[in-house]
Amino acid sequence: MDQQLQLDQQQLVSAWQERLPSFMDDGDSYTVQADEGDKKSLLIHFNAAGRQNYTLDFRCTYVDSREVAVNLVDVERDGLHTDERTDAVQQLAQRYTRQIHECAQALKPLTNH
């Protein structure tokens, strides 16, 4: 049986901001904010470490209290939209998607009560 997420969106953002760093690679940075258009979603912006200056934006939506859906929304390089199908971008997207899922798993005691 699916359980609806009962946690306030701002509490969720705070929990993600506190927990996500433990899953991040050295040098990478991120921001987490509420998706104003969907109270079950967060917007997560990653700044990849390195000289290539990639930034990736994801929407993390709680399907229920235990499961998240992660969607890549935008990719930029040096501030310009770039092709998300390149190997470098795909590798970054896979890594960040995994980190988002790992963080969601770690927060289950908070979201699934």
N, CA, C and O atoms as a Tinker XYZ file with bonds, in Angstrom:
   452  protein
     1  N      0.829000   -1.180000    0.000000    73     2
     2  CA     0.000000    0.000000    0.000000    64     1     3
     3  C      0.881000    1.254000    0.000000    63     2     4     5
     4  O      1.772000    1.389000    0.839000    81     3
     5  N      0.631000    2.160000   -0.934000    73     3     6
     6  CA     1.391000    3.399000   -1.005000    64     5     7
     7  C      1.017000    4.311000    0.147000    63     6     8     9
     8  O     -0.156000    4.466000    0.489000    81     7
     9  N      2.033000    4.905000    0.732000    73     7    10
    10  CA     1.803000    5.869000    1.796000    64     9    11
    11  C      2.208000    7.234000    1.290000    63    10    12    13
    12  O      3.305000    7.418000    0.762000    81    11
    13  N      1.305000    8.193000    1.456000    73    11    14
    14  CA     1.595000    9.550000    1.027000    64    13    15
    15  C      2.663000   10.167000    1.921000    63    14    16    17
    16  O      2.735000    9.884000    3.117000    81    15
    17  N      3.469000   10.991000    1.332000    73    15    18
    18  CA     4.485000   11.718000    2.074000    64    17    19
    19  C      3.796000   12.700000    3.015000    63    18    20    21
    20  O      2.988000   13.519000    2.576000    81    19
    21  N      4.110000   12.620000    4.303000    73    19    22
    22  CA     3.467000   13.470000    5.306000    64    21    23
    23  C      4.340000   14.635000    5.745000    63    22    24    25
    24  O      3.878000   15.510000    6.478000    81    23
    25  N      5.579000   14.660000    5.314000    73    23    26
    26  CA     6.531000   15.655000    5.769000    64    25    27
    27  C      6.334000   16.985000    5.044000    63    26    28    29
    28  O      6.119000   17.010000    3.832000    81    27
    29  N      6.406000   18.072000    5.777000    73    27    30
    30  CA     6.340000   19.407000    5.213000    64    29    31
    31  C      7.505000   19.602000    4.229000    63    30    32    33
    32  O      8.616000   19.137000    4.484000    81    31
    33  N      7.250000   20.282000    3.119000    73    31    34
    34  CA     8.267000   20.440000    2.075000    64    33    35
    35  C      9.510000   21.155000    2.596000    63    34    36    37
    36  O     10.623000   20.791000    2.218000    81    35
    37  N      9.351000   22.156000    3.450000    73    35    38
    38  CA    10.513000   22.883000    3.955000    64    37    39
    39  C     11.346000   22.005000    4.890000    63    38    40    41
    40  O     12.572000   22.117000    4.906000    81    39
    41  N     10.698000   21.134000    5.668000    73    39    42
    42  CA    11.425000   20.186000    6.507000    64    41    43
    43  C     12.209000   19.218000    5.625000    63    42    44    45
    44  O     13.337000   18.843000    5.945000    81    43
    45  N     11.603000   18.825000    4.524000    73    43    46
    46  CA    12.243000   17.916000    3.579000    64    45    47
    47  C     13.484000   18.578000    2.967000    63    46    48    49
    48  O     14.538000   17.949000    2.871000    81    47
    49  N     13.362000   19.823000    2.561000    73    47    50
    50  CA    14.502000   20.555000    1.998000    64    49    51
    51  C     15.629000   20.621000    3.026000    63    50    52    53
    52  O     16.788000   20.377000    2.692000    81    51
    53  N     15.298000   20.948000    4.263000    73    51    54
    54  CA    16.314000   21.038000    5.319000    64    53    55
    55  C     17.005000   19.701000    5.540000    63    54    56    57
    56  O     18.226000   19.649000    5.692000    81    55
    57  N     16.233000   18.625000    5.558000    73    55    58
    58  CA    16.808000   17.291000    5.761000    64    57    59
    59  C     17.749000   16.932000    4.615000    63    58    60    61
    60  O     18.821000   16.373000    4.845000    81    59
    61  N     17.355000   17.248000    3.384000    73    59    62
    62  CA    18.211000   16.972000    2.224000    64    61    63
    63  C     19.483000   17.808000    2.272000    63    62    64    65
    64  O     20.565000   17.306000    1.968000    81    63
    65  N     19.364000   19.079000    2.649000    73    63    66
    66  CA    20.540000   19.944000    2.711000    64    65    67
    67  C     21.533000   19.432000    3.750000    63    66    68    69
    68  O     22.745000   19.561000    3.578000    81    67
    69  N     21.021000   18.864000    4.804000    73    67    70
    70  CA    21.872000   18.342000    5.866000    64    69    71
    71  C     22.509000   17.004000    5.484000    63    70    72    73
    72  O     23.663000   16.752000    5.832000    81    71
    73  N     21.777000   16.148000    4.779000    73    71    74
    74  CA    22.207000   14.768000    4.530000    64    73    75
    75  C     22.977000   14.571000    3.222000    63    74    76    77
    76  O     23.879000   13.736000    3.160000    81    75
    77  N     22.634000   15.324000    2.185000    73    75    78
    78  CA    23.231000   15.112000    0.861000    64    77    79
    79  C     24.759000   15.223000    0.831000    63    78    80    81
    80  O     25.392000   14.476000    0.085000    81    79
    81  N     25.381000   16.119000    1.607000    73    79    82
    82  CA    26.849000   16.226000    1.534000    64    81    83
    83  C     27.573000   14.911000    1.813000    63    82    84    85
    84  O     28.660000   14.689000    1.280000    81    83
    85  N     27.002000   14.048000    2.625000    73    83    86
    86  CA    27.681000   12.789000    2.950000    64    85    87
    87  C     27.749000   11.841000    1.751000    63    86    88    89
    88  O     28.476000   10.848000    1.790000    81    87
    89  N     27.005000   12.134000    0.695000    73    87    90
    90  CA    27.023000   11.288000   -0.507000    64    89    91
    91  C     27.768000   11.939000   -1.670000    63    90    92    93
    92  O     27.931000   11.326000   -2.726000    81    91
    93  N     28.217000   13.173000   -1.480000    73    91    94
    94  CA    28.841000   13.933000   -2.555000    64    93    95
    95  C     30.322000   13.610000   -2.690000    63    94    96    97
    96  O     30.977000   13.216000   -1.726000    81    95
    97  N     30.837000   13.784000   -3.903000    73    95    98
    98  CA    32.266000   13.651000   -4.166000    64    97    99
    99  C     32.963000   14.959000   -3.785000    63    98   100   101
   100  O     32.350000   16.027000   -3.814000    81    99
   101  N     34.235000   14.869000   -3.432000    73    99   102
   102  CA    35.009000   16.062000   -3.084000    64   101   103
   103  C     35.004000   17.053000   -4.242000    63   102   104   105
   104  O     35.192000   16.680000   -5.400000    81   103
   105  N     34.788000   18.306000   -3.910000    73   103   106
   106  CA    34.836000   19.356000   -4.917000    64   105   107
   107  C     33.495000   19.676000   -5.542000    63   106   108   109
   108  O     33.293000   20.794000   -6.015000    81   107
   109  N     32.569000   18.722000   -5.558000    73   107   110
   110  CA    31.246000   18.989000   -6.106000    64   109   111
   111  C     30.458000   19.817000   -5.098000    63   110   112   113
   112  O     30.651000   19.681000   -3.890000    81   111
   113  N     29.582000   20.664000   -5.589000    73   111   114
   114  CA    28.706000   21.426000   -4.706000    64   113   115
   115  C     27.276000   21.304000   -5.225000    63   114   116   117
   116  O     27.041000   20.827000   -6.335000    81   115
   117  N     26.330000   21.744000   -4.404000    73   115   118
   118  CA    24.926000   21.547000   -4.761000    64   117   119
   119  C     24.066000   22.571000   -4.035000    63   118   120   121
   120  O     24.506000   23.202000   -3.074000    81   119
   121  N     22.845000   22.723000   -4.503000    73   119   122
   122  CA    21.804000   23.427000   -3.767000    64   121   123
   123  C     20.544000   22.576000   -3.845000    63   122   124   125
   124  O     20.306000   21.886000   -4.835000    81   123
   125  N     19.746000   22.635000   -2.792000    73   123   126
   126  CA    18.455000   21.946000   -2.749000    64   125   127
   127  C     17.406000   22.995000   -2.428000    63   126   128   129
   128  O     17.564000   23.782000   -1.495000    81   127
   129  N     16.339000   23.000000   -3.205000    73   127   130
   130  CA    15.249000   23.928000   -2.908000    64   129   131
   131  C     13.913000   23.273000   -3.198000    63   130   132   133
   132  O     13.826000   22.283000   -3.924000    81   131
   133  N     12.885000   23.844000   -2.619000    73   131   134
   134  CA    11.527000   23.349000   -2.841000    64   133   135
   135  C     11.111000   23.654000   -4.277000    63   134   136   137
   136  O     11.457000   24.700000   -4.826000    81   135
   137  N     10.368000   22.732000   -4.875000    73   135   138
   138  CA     9.754000   22.981000   -6.179000    64   137   139
   139  C      8.422000   23.666000   -5.887000    63   138   140   141
   140  O      7.480000   23.036000   -5.405000    81   139
   141  N      8.355000   24.948000   -6.181000    73   139   142
   142  CA     7.157000   25.724000   -5.862000    64   141   143
   143  C      5.913000   25.198000   -6.572000    63   142   144   145
   144  O      4.796000   25.419000   -6.104000    81   143
   145  N      6.093000   24.510000   -7.686000    73   143   146
   146  CA     4.964000   24.001000   -8.453000    64   145   147
   147  C      4.462000   22.642000   -8.005000    63   146   148   149
   148  O      3.392000   22.209000   -8.432000    81   147
   149  N      5.227000   21.953000   -7.140000    73   147   150
   150  CA     4.844000   20.609000   -6.709000    64   149   151
   151  C      5.379000   20.369000   -5.304000    63   150   152   153
   152  O      6.590000   20.272000   -5.110000    81   151
   153  N      4.489000   20.273000   -4.328000    73   151   154
   154  CA     4.925000   20.149000   -2.933000    64   153   155
   155  C      5.586000   18.813000   -2.623000    63   154   156   157
   156  O      6.152000   18.651000   -1.542000    81   155
   157  N      5.530000   17.842000   -3.552000    73   155   158
   158  CA     6.200000   16.554000   -3.349000    64   157   159
   159  C      7.561000   16.502000   -4.036000    63   158   160   161
   160  O      8.210000   15.455000   -4.047000    81   159
   161  N      7.996000   17.623000   -4.607000    73   159   162
   162  CA     9.243000   17.635000   -5.381000    64   161   163
   163  C     10.266000   18.618000   -4.815000    63   162   164   165
   164  O      9.937000   19.636000   -4.206000    81   163
   165  N     11.523000   18.252000   -5.054000    73   163   166
   166  CA    12.659000   19.103000   -4.734000    64   165   167
   167  C     13.426000   19.362000   -6.021000    63   166   168   169
   168  O     13.442000   18.526000   -6.925000    81   167
   169  N     14.055000   20.513000   -6.098000    73   167   170
   170  CA    14.942000   20.827000   -7.217000    64   169   171
   171  C     16.362000   20.809000   -6.683000    63   170   172   173
   172  O     16.690000   21.517000   -5.730000    81   171
   173  N     17.201000   19.992000   -7.305000    73   171   174
   174  CA    18.573000   19.825000   -6.845000    64   173   175
   175  C     19.509000   20.234000   -7.975000    63   174   176   177
   176  O     19.434000   19.707000   -9.085000    81   175
   177  N     20.387000   21.178000   -7.672000    73   175   178
   178  CA    21.330000   21.737000   -8.651000    64   177   179
   179  C     22.737000   21.328000   -8.234000    63   178   180   181
   180  O     23.178000   21.629000   -7.124000    81   179
   181  N     23.437000   20.640000   -9.129000    73   179   182
   182  CA    24.809000   20.194000   -8.860000    64   181   183
   183  C     25.792000   21.006000   -9.687000    63   182   184   185
   184  O     25.558000   21.276000  -10.865000    81   183
   185  N     26.889000   21.391000   -9.058000    73   183   186
   186  CA    28.036000   21.998000   -9.748000    64   185   187
   187  C     29.146000   20.963000   -9.711000    63   186   188   189
   188  O     29.684000   20.662000   -8.646000    81   187
   189  N     29.489000   20.421000  -10.864000    73   187   190
   190  CA    30.516000   19.383000  -10.931000    64   189   191
   191  C     31.904000   19.983000  -10.742000    63   190   192   193
   192  O     32.212000   21.045000  -11.284000    81   191
   193  N     32.728000   19.299000   -9.974000    73   191   194
   194  CA    34.114000   19.724000   -9.794000    64   193   195
   195  C     34.868000   19.539000  -11.106000    63   194   196   197
   196  O     34.492000   18.704000  -11.928000    81   195
   197  N     35.912000   20.305000  -11.299000    73   195   198
   198  CA    36.733000   20.127000  -12.492000    64   197   199
   199  C     36.678000   21.326000  -13.408000    63   198   200   201
   200  O     35.963000   22.296000  -13.158000    81   199
   201  N     37.449000   21.238000  -14.474000    73   199   202
   202  CA    37.600000   22.375000  -15.378000    64   201   203
   203  C     36.479000   22.494000  -16.403000    63   202   204   205
   204  O     36.389000   23.504000  -17.101000    81   203
   205  N     35.628000   21.483000  -16.503000    73   203   206
   206  CA    34.627000   21.516000  -17.568000    64   205   207
   207  C     33.401000   22.354000  -17.218000    63   206   208   209
   208  O     32.577000   22.639000  -18.087000    81   207
   209  N     33.274000   22.750000  -15.954000    73   207   210
   210  CA    32.206000   23.654000  -15.520000    64   209   211
   211  C     30.799000   23.184000  -15.871000    63   210   212   213
   212  O     29.985000   23.963000  -16.368000    81   211
   213  N     30.514000   21.909000  -15.613000    73   211   214
   214  CA    29.163000   21.396000  -15.831000    64   213   215
   215  C     28.283000   21.689000  -14.630000    63   214   216   217
   216  O     28.723000   21.595000  -13.484000    81   215
   217  N     27.041000   22.045000  -14.901000    73   215   218
   218  CA    26.015000   22.098000  -13.872000    64   217   219
   219  C     24.843000   21.249000  -14.352000    63   218   220   221
   220  O     24.480000   21.278000  -15.528000    81   219
   221  N     24.259000   20.494000  -13.427000    73   219   222
   222  CA    23.130000   19.631000  -13.763000    64   221   223
   223  C     21.998000   19.916000  -12.786000    63   222   224   225
   224  O     22.220000   20.044000  -11.582000    81   223
   225  N     20.788000   20.014000  -13.315000    73   223   226
   226  CA    19.606000   20.254000  -12.500000    64   225   227
   227  C     18.691000   19.031000  -12.566000    63   226   228   229
   228  O     18.406000   18.497000  -13.638000    81   227
   229  N     18.243000   18.611000  -11.389000    73   227   230
   230  CA    17.360000   17.448000  -11.276000    64   229   231
   231  C     16.089000   17.824000  -10.532000    63   230   232   233
   232  O     16.094000   18.724000   -9.691000    81   231
   233  N     15.010000   17.138000  -10.842000    73   231   234
   234  CA    13.782000   17.195000  -10.057000    64   233   235
   235  C     13.649000   15.836000   -9.374000    63   234   236   237
   236  O     13.638000   14.793000  -10.027000    81   235
   237  N     13.548000   15.872000   -8.055000    73   235   238
   238  CA    13.377000   14.663000   -7.255000    64   237   239
   239  C     11.960000   14.705000   -6.686000    63   238   240   241
   240  O     11.637000   15.558000   -5.859000    81   239
   241  N     11.122000   13.777000   -7.138000    73   239   242
   242  CA     9.713000   13.771000   -6.738000    64   241   243
   243  C      9.416000   12.538000   -5.907000    63   242   244   245
   244  O      9.746000   11.417000   -6.295000    81   243
   245  N      8.794000   12.753000   -4.770000    73   243   246
   246  CA     8.373000   11.634000   -3.924000    64   245   247
   247  C      7.111000   11.021000   -4.512000    63   246   248   249
   248  O      6.045000   11.637000   -4.505000    81   247
   249  N      7.247000    9.789000   -5.027000    73   247   250
   250  CA     6.118000    9.040000   -5.567000    64   249   251
   251  C      5.207000    8.648000   -4.397000    63   250   252   253
   252  O      3.982000    8.734000   -4.490000    81   251
   253  N      5.823000    8.222000   -3.314000    73   251   254
   254  CA     5.151000    7.978000   -2.049000    64   253   255
   255  C      6.190000    8.194000   -0.950000    63   254   256   257
   256  O      7.242000    8.775000   -1.213000    81   255
   257  N      5.924000    7.747000    0.254000    73   255   258
   258  CA     6.834000    8.039000    1.361000    64   257   259
   259  C      8.143000    7.259000    1.288000    63   258   260   261
   260  O      9.070000    7.540000    2.047000    81   259
   261  N      8.233000    6.275000    0.378000    73   259   262
   262  CA     9.435000    5.447000    0.300000    64   261   263
   263  C     10.175000    5.537000   -1.015000    63   262   264   265
   264  O     11.331000    5.120000   -1.094000    81   263
   265  N      9.549000    6.066000   -2.045000    73   263   266
   266  CA    10.140000    6.010000   -3.383000    64   265   267
   267  C     10.210000    7.393000   -4.021000    63   266   268   269
   268  O      9.275000    8.188000   -3.929000    81   267
   269  N     11.357000    7.663000   -4.679000    73   267   270
   270  CA    11.517000    8.922000   -5.414000    64   269   271
   271  C     11.719000    8.643000   -6.898000    63   270   272   273
   272  O     12.288000    7.624000   -7.290000    81   271
   273  N     11.242000    9.565000   -7.698000    73   271   274
   274  CA    11.512000    9.562000   -9.136000    64   273   275
   275  C     12.469000   10.720000   -9.387000    63   274   276   277
   276  O     12.240000   11.839000   -8.928000    81   275
   277  N     13.543000   10.439000  -10.122000    73   275   278
   278  CA    14.573000   11.450000  -10.371000    64   277   279
   279  C     14.614000   11.741000  -11.869000    63   278   280   281
   280  O     14.757000   10.831000  -12.685000    81   279
   281  N     14.487000   13.014000  -12.216000    73   279   282
   282  CA    14.523000   13.418000  -13.623000    64   281   283
   283  C     15.566000   14.508000  -13.833000    63   282   284   285
   284  O     15.623000   15.486000  -13.089000    81   283
   285  N     16.385000   14.321000  -14.857000    73   283   286
   286  CA    17.344000   15.349000  -15.256000    64   285   287
   287  C     16.566000   16.435000  -15.990000    63   286   288   289
   288  O     15.874000   16.154000  -16.969000    81   287
   289  N     16.680000   17.674000  -15.517000    73   287   290
   290  CA    15.911000   18.780000  -16.068000    64   289   291
   291  C     16.737000   19.613000  -17.045000    63   290   292   293
   292  O     16.245000   20.014000  -18.100000    81   291
   293  N     18.019000   19.876000  -16.680000    73   291   294
   294  CA    18.842000   20.747000  -17.513000    64   293   295
   295  C     20.317000   20.464000  -17.270000    63   294   296   297
   296  O     20.720000   20.078000  -16.173000    81   295
   297  N     21.116000   20.663000  -18.320000    73   295   298
   298  CA    22.569000   20.544000  -18.217000    64   297   299
   299  C     23.182000   21.771000  -18.882000    63   298   300   301
   300  O     22.811000   22.149000  -19.993000    81   299
   301  N     24.127000   22.382000  -18.173000    73   299   302
   302  CA    24.844000   23.511000  -18.749000    64   301   303
   303  C     26.343000   23.294000  -18.595000    63   302   304   305
   304  O     26.809000   22.613000  -17.681000    81   303
   305  N     27.074000   23.895000  -19.518000    73   303   306
   306  CA    28.537000   23.889000  -19.456000    64   305   307
   307  C     28.984000   25.322000  -19.696000    63   306   308   309
   308  O     28.637000   25.927000  -20.711000    81   307
   309  N     29.750000   25.858000  -18.766000    73   307   310
   310  CA    30.177000   27.261000  -18.836000    64   309   311
   311  C     28.979000   28.202000  -18.988000    63   310   312   313
   312  O     29.063000   29.211000  -19.687000    81   311
   313  N     27.859000   27.865000  -18.329000    73   311   314
   314  CA    26.692000   28.727000  -18.342000    64   313   315
   315  C     25.804000   28.620000  -19.571000    63   314   316   317
   316  O     24.821000   29.351000  -19.688000    81   315
   317  N     26.136000   27.720000  -20.486000    73   315   318
   318  CA    25.335000   27.543000  -21.703000    64   317   319
   319  C     24.729000   26.146000  -21.736000    63   318   320   321
   320  O     25.366000   25.170000  -21.341000    81   319
   321  N     23.485000   26.062000  -22.215000    73   319   322
   322  CA    22.843000   24.751000  -22.344000    64   321   323
   323  C     23.716000   23.854000  -23.222000    63   322   324   325
   324  O     24.265000   24.299000  -24.230000    81   323
   325  N     23.837000   22.582000  -22.824000    73   323   326
   326  CA    24.694000   21.668000  -23.582000    64   325   327
   327  C     23.976000   20.345000  -23.826000    63   326   328   329
   328  O     22.974000   20.042000  -23.179000    81   327
   329  N     24.491000   19.576000  -24.749000    73   327   330
   330  CA    23.913000   18.286000  -25.116000    64   329   331
   331  C     24.052000   17.311000  -23.951000    63   330   332   333
   332  O     25.158000   17.038000  -23.484000    81   331
   333  N     22.935000   16.799000  -23.497000    73   331   334
   334  CA    22.967000   15.881000  -22.351000    64   333   335
   335  C     23.280000   14.441000  -22.751000    63   334   336   337
   336  O     23.346000   13.566000  -21.888000    81   335
   337  N     23.470000   14.185000  -24.023000    73   335   338
   338  CA    23.731000   12.812000  -24.484000    64   337   339
   339  C     25.201000   12.453000  -24.553000    63   338   340   341
   340  O     25.540000   11.313000  -24.873000    81   339
   341  N     26.091000   13.406000  -24.258000    73   339   342
   342  CA    27.520000   13.088000  -24.313000    64   341   343
   343  C     27.891000   12.135000  -23.180000    63   342   344   345
   344  O     27.215000   12.077000  -22.153000    81   343
   345  N     28.968000   11.396000  -23.382000    73   343   346
   346  CA    29.406000   10.441000  -22.354000    64   345   347
   347  C     29.700000   11.124000  -21.028000    63   346   348   349
   348  O     29.317000   10.621000  -19.972000    81   347
   349  N     30.378000   12.266000  -21.074000    73   347   350
   350  CA    30.735000   12.966000  -19.833000    64   349   351
   351  C     29.485000   13.353000  -19.049000    63   350   352   353
   352  O     29.425000   13.167000  -17.834000    81   351
   353  N     28.495000   13.888000  -19.744000    73   351   354
   354  CA    27.255000   14.300000  -19.077000    64   353   355
   355  C     26.497000   13.082000  -18.569000    63   354   356   357
   356  O     25.968000   13.101000  -17.457000    81   355
   357  N     26.438000   12.028000  -19.367000    73   355   358
   358  CA    25.731000   10.819000  -18.931000    64   357   359
   359  C     26.356000   10.229000  -17.675000    63   358   360   361
   360  O     25.643000    9.778000  -16.779000    81   359
   361  N     27.680000   10.230000  -17.606000    73   359   362
   362  CA    28.352000    9.713000  -16.411000    64   361   363
   363  C     28.047000   10.568000  -15.191000    63   362   364   365
   364  O     27.781000   10.039000  -14.112000    81   363
   365  N     28.084000   11.884000  -15.354000    73   363   366
   366  CA    27.737000   12.775000  -14.250000    64   365   367
   367  C     26.284000   12.573000  -13.826000    63   366   368   369
   368  O     25.985000   12.489000  -12.635000    81   367
   369  N     25.383000   12.494000  -14.806000    73   367   370
   370  CA    23.963000   12.325000  -14.497000    64   369   371
   371  C     23.712000   11.026000  -13.745000    63   370   372   373
   372  O     22.925000   10.997000  -12.799000    81   371
   373  N     24.379000    9.948000  -14.161000    73   371   374
   374  CA    24.222000    8.669000  -13.468000    64   373   375
   375  C     24.748000    8.750000  -12.044000    63   374   376   377
   376  O     24.124000    8.235000  -11.116000    81   375
   377  N     25.896000    9.396000  -11.871000    73   375   378
   378  CA    26.479000    9.523000  -10.538000    64   377   379
   379  C     25.571000   10.338000   -9.622000    63   378   380   381
   380  O     25.317000    9.939000   -8.485000    81   379
   381  N     25.081000   11.474000  -10.108000    73   379   382
   382  CA    24.220000   12.311000   -9.272000    64   381   383
   383  C     22.873000   11.642000   -9.004000    63   382   384   385
   384  O     22.325000   11.767000   -7.909000    81   383
   385  N     22.345000   10.940000   -9.987000    73   383   386
   386  CA    21.086000   10.210000   -9.774000    64   385   387
   387  C     21.264000    9.170000   -8.677000    63   386   388   389
   388  O     20.398000    9.017000   -7.816000    81   387
   389  N     22.380000    8.460000   -8.707000    73   387   390
   390  CA    22.671000    7.465000   -7.663000    64   389   391
   391  C     22.777000    8.144000   -6.297000    63   390   392   393
   392  O     22.247000    7.636000   -5.308000    81   391
   393  N     23.460000    9.290000   -6.241000    73   391   394
   394  CA    23.608000    9.999000   -4.972000    64   393   395
   395  C     22.253000   10.484000   -4.443000    63   394   396   397
   396  O     22.012000   10.460000   -3.236000    81   395
   397  N     21.386000   10.917000   -5.332000    73   395   398
   398  CA    20.042000   11.344000   -4.922000    64   397   399
   399  C     19.279000   10.154000   -4.340000    63   398   400   401
   400  O     18.650000   10.270000   -3.288000    81   399
   401  N     19.338000    9.011000   -5.026000    73   399   402
   402  CA    18.642000    7.815000   -4.513000    64   401   403
   403  C     19.220000    7.367000   -3.170000    63   402   404   405
   404  O     18.474000    6.972000   -2.275000    81   403
   405  N     20.540000    7.429000   -3.029000    73   403   406
   406  CA    21.175000    7.036000   -1.763000    64   405   407
   407  C     20.739000    7.965000   -0.634000    63   406   408   409
   408  O     20.490000    7.511000    0.483000    81   407
   409  N     20.649000    9.242000   -0.914000    73   407   410
   410  CA    20.215000   10.196000    0.095000    64   409   411
   411  C     18.749000    9.944000    0.462000    63   410   412   413
   412  O     18.388000    9.988000    1.638000    81   411
   413  N     17.917000    9.684000   -0.530000    73   411   414
   414  CA    16.504000    9.386000   -0.261000    64   413   415
   415  C     16.377000    8.154000    0.631000    63   414   416   417
   416  O     15.555000    8.122000    1.547000    81   415
   417  N     17.206000    7.134000    0.354000    73   415   418
   418  CA    17.209000    5.916000    1.188000    64   417   419
   419  C     17.578000    6.263000    2.621000    63   418   420   421
   420  O     16.942000    5.786000    3.561000    81   419
   421  N     18.603000    7.090000    2.792000    73   419   422
   422  CA    19.068000    7.462000    4.126000    64   421   423
   423  C     18.008000    8.256000    4.888000    63   422   424   425
   424  O     17.986000    8.234000    6.118000    81   423
   425  N     17.139000    8.950000    4.174000    73   423   426
   426  CA    16.108000    9.767000    4.817000    64   425   427
   427  C     14.797000    9.016000    5.046000    63   426   428   429
   428  O     13.838000    9.587000    5.565000    81   427
   429  N     14.752000    7.734000    4.661000    73   427   430
   430  CA    13.513000    6.960000    4.839000    64   429   431
   431  C     12.968000    6.979000    6.265000    63   430   432   433
   432  O     11.753000    7.072000    6.440000    81   431
   433  N     13.821000    6.894000    7.295000    73   431   434
   434  CA    13.255000    6.950000    8.649000    64   433   435
   435  C     12.467000    8.233000    8.904000    63   434   436   437
   436  O     11.543000    8.246000    9.718000    81   435
   437  N     12.827000    9.301000    8.214000    73   435   438
   438  CA    12.137000   10.576000    8.364000    64   437   439
   439  C     10.885000   10.656000    7.497000    63   438   440   441
   440  O      9.861000   11.194000    7.919000    81   439
   441  N     10.976000   10.111000    6.272000    73   439   442
   442  CA     9.862000   10.254000    5.307000    64   441   443
   443  C      8.844000    9.129000    5.408000    63   442   444   445
   444  O      7.691000    9.308000    5.016000    81   443
   445  N      9.241000    7.989000    5.919000    73   443   446
   446  CA     8.357000    6.820000    5.951000    64   445   447
   447  C      8.023000    6.449000    7.392000    63   446   448   449
   448  O      8.485000    5.428000    7.901000    81   447
   449  N      7.231000    7.268000    8.034000    73   447   450
   450  CA     6.858000    6.981000    9.423000    64   449   451
   451  C      5.360000    6.826000    9.581000    63   450   452
   452  O      4.877000    6.582000   10.686000    81   451
